[in-house]
Amino acid sequence: MTTGAGLLPLLFLDVDGPLIPFGGPAGRYPVFPQSEDPSNPLLGRLDPAHGRRLAALPCEPVWATTWGPDANAHLAPLLGLPELRELPQRAEGGEAAADAWAGLSPKTRGIVAFAAGRDFVWVDDEIGGPDRAWVARHHQGRALLWWVDPAVGLTDGDYAAVGAWLHERAGG
């Protein structure tokens, strides 16, 4: 399926928080043995079912994470996903410092530039009001900025809401 512009919406996906929950009480998280890795104990929290659920969404997923190439090397195989494009990491400098002072995520400008007017969903645990306002002012397409509680990670409700938004765009 395609959108009116001929392309599926993008789905910018953060890892720490949405896919790998953290910050809750010790011993609270389920462990998925097929995801365990002694070099990174947090991988045991990665539910492989996320891969199936993400693949079912009418979108083009893009990693938007500090994991960089490690997302494709370590996470995509555990999730049963193909290699995904990655949001380039932002360079440091004056603009980055100004954005931080303004309360913008370091990803906000890069996501809007990467999307280049294409509809997108951004799923992250570090989305705030300044990001929403900046995207509304600078992005020509439609956008859904979806905040995920990092102590819980992506839930059925999150998938339902994001899926409904994406299906509406893919059908239109």
Coordinates of C-alpha atoms in Angstrom, one line a residue:
M1 CA 0.0 0.0 0.0
T2 CA 1.1 3.6 -0.6
T3 CA 0.1 7.0 0.6
G4 CA -1.1 9.7 -1.6
A5 CA 2.6 10.7 -2.1
G6 CA 3.4 7.2 -3.2
L7 CA 5.3 6.1 -0.2
L8 CA 4.3 4.5 3.1
P9 CA 4.7 6.7 6.2
L10 CA 8.0 6.4 8.1
L11 CA 8.2 5.0 11.6
F12 CA 11.1 6.4 13.5
L13 CA 11.8 3.9 16.3
D14 CA 13.8 4.4 19.5
V15 CA 15.1 1.3 21.3
D16 CA 15.9 2.1 24.9
G17 CA 12.5 2.7 26.5
P18 CA 10.1 1.7 23.7
L19 CA 11.6 -1.7 22.9
I20 CA 13.8 -2.3 25.9
P21 CA 12.0 -1.0 29.0
F22 CA 14.1 0.5 31.9
G23 CA 13.8 2.6 35.0
G24 CA 11.1 0.5 36.8
P25 CA 11.5 -1.4 40.0
A26 CA 14.2 -4.2 40.0
G27 CA 12.9 -7.6 39.0
R28 CA 9.9 -6.1 37.3
Y29 CA 10.7 -6.9 33.7
P30 CA 10.1 -10.2 32.0
V31 CA 13.1 -11.9 30.5
F32 CA 13.0 -13.4 27.0
P33 CA 15.7 -16.1 26.9
Q34 CA 16.1 -16.0 23.1
S35 CA 17.1 -12.3 23.5
E36 CA 19.6 -12.7 26.4
D37 CA 23.2 -11.8 25.7
P38 CA 25.9 -11.7 28.4
S39 CA 27.6 -8.7 26.6
N40 CA 24.4 -6.7 27.1
P41 CA 22.0 -7.9 29.8
L42 CA 19.3 -5.4 28.7
L43 CA 18.7 -7.4 25.6
G44 CA 16.9 -10.0 27.7
R45 CA 14.1 -7.5 28.0
L46 CA 13.6 -7.3 24.3
D47 CA 10.4 -9.1 23.5
P48 CA 10.8 -10.8 20.1
A49 CA 7.0 -10.3 19.5
H50 CA 7.8 -6.6 18.8
G51 CA 9.2 -7.7 15.4
R52 CA 6.0 -9.3 14.3
R53 CA 4.0 -6.4 15.5
L54 CA 6.2 -3.8 13.8
A55 CA 6.3 -5.8 10.5
A56 CA 2.5 -5.8 10.4
L57 CA 2.3 -2.0 10.5
P58 CA 1.9 -0.2 7.1
C59 CA 5.1 1.8 7.3
E60 CA 8.8 1.9 6.7
P61 CA 10.5 1.5 10.0
V62 CA 13.7 3.5 10.6
W63 CA 16.0 3.1 13.6
A64 CA 16.1 6.4 15.6
T65 CA 18.4 5.4 18.4
T66 CA 21.9 5.8 19.8
W67 CA 22.4 2.1 19.1
G68 CA 23.4 3.1 15.6
P69 CA 24.6 0.2 13.4
D70 CA 24.3 -2.1 16.5
A71 CA 20.5 -1.9 16.1
N72 CA 20.8 -3.8 12.8
A73 CA 23.6 -6.1 14.0
H74 CA 22.0 -7.1 17.3
L75 CA 18.3 -6.2 17.5
A76 CA 17.0 -6.7 14.0
P77 CA 17.9 -10.5 14.0
L78 CA 16.3 -11.0 17.4
L79 CA 13.2 -9.3 16.2
G80 CA 13.1 -11.1 12.9
L81 CA 13.3 -7.8 11.0
P82 CA 15.4 -7.0 7.9
E83 CA 18.1 -4.4 8.1
L84 CA 16.5 -1.0 8.6
R85 CA 17.7 2.4 7.6
E86 CA 19.1 4.5 10.4
L87 CA 18.6 8.1 11.4
P88 CA 22.0 9.6 11.2
Q89 CA 23.5 10.6 14.5
R90 CA 23.6 14.3 15.0
A91 CA 26.9 16.2 15.1
E92 CA 27.6 18.3 18.2
G93 CA 28.0 22.0 17.9
G94 CA 26.2 25.3 18.3
E95 CA 22.9 24.2 16.8
A96 CA 22.8 21.1 19.1
A97 CA 23.5 23.2 22.1
A98 CA 20.8 25.7 21.2
D99 CA 18.3 22.8 20.7
A100 CA 19.2 21.3 24.0
W101 CA 18.7 24.6 25.7
A102 CA 15.3 24.9 24.0
G103 CA 14.3 21.4 25.2
L104 CA 14.5 19.7 21.8
S105 CA 15.5 16.1 21.5
P106 CA 18.8 15.7 19.6
K107 CA 16.7 13.7 17.1
T108 CA 14.0 16.2 16.2
R109 CA 15.8 18.2 13.4
G110 CA 17.2 15.0 12.0
I111 CA 13.9 13.3 11.9
V112 CA 12.2 16.2 10.1
A113 CA 15.1 16.4 7.6
F114 CA 15.2 12.6 7.0
A115 CA 11.4 12.6 6.4
A116 CA 11.6 15.4 3.9
G117 CA 7.9 16.1 4.0
R118 CA 6.9 12.4 4.1
D119 CA 4.3 11.4 6.8
F120 CA 5.9 9.9 9.9
V121 CA 5.4 8.5 13.3
W122 CA 8.1 9.0 15.9
V123 CA 8.0 6.5 18.8
D124 CA 10.3 7.5 21.7
D125 CA 10.4 8.0 25.4
E126 CA 12.1 11.4 25.1
I127 CA 9.5 13.4 23.2
G128 CA 8.2 16.6 24.8
G129 CA 6.3 19.7 24.0
P130 CA 9.2 21.6 22.4
D131 CA 9.6 18.7 19.9
R132 CA 5.9 18.7 19.0
A133 CA 5.9 22.4 18.5
W134 CA 9.1 22.3 16.4
V135 CA 7.8 19.5 14.2
A136 CA 4.4 21.3 13.7
R137 CA 6.3 24.4 12.5
H138 CA 8.9 22.8 10.3
H139 CA 7.5 19.5 8.9
Q140 CA 5.3 19.7 5.7
G141 CA 3.7 16.3 6.1
R142 CA 1.6 14.8 8.8
A143 CA 3.3 13.5 11.9
L144 CA 2.4 11.6 15.0
L145 CA 4.9 12.0 17.9
W146 CA 4.1 9.1 20.2
W147 CA 5.6 9.1 23.7
V148 CA 6.2 5.7 25.4
D149 CA 6.7 5.2 29.1
P150 CA 10.2 3.9 29.4
A151 CA 9.4 1.9 32.5
V152 CA 6.8 0.0 30.6
G153 CA 7.8 0.0 26.9
L154 CA 5.5 -0.4 24.0
T155 CA 2.1 -1.8 25.0
D156 CA -1.0 -3.1 23.2
G157 CA -2.5 0.4 23.5
D158 CA 0.5 2.0 21.9
Y159 CA 0.4 -0.5 18.9
A160 CA -3.3 0.1 18.6
A161 CA -3.0 3.9 18.4
V162 CA 0.1 4.0 16.2
G163 CA -1.5 1.3 13.9
A164 CA -4.7 3.2 13.6
W165 CA -2.9 6.4 12.6
L166 CA -0.7 4.5 10.1
H167 CA -3.6 2.6 8.6
E168 CA -5.5 5.9 8.1
R169 CA -2.6 7.3 6.1
A170 CA -1.9 4.1 4.1
G171 CA -5.6 3.9 3.1
G172 CA -5.8 7.5 2.1

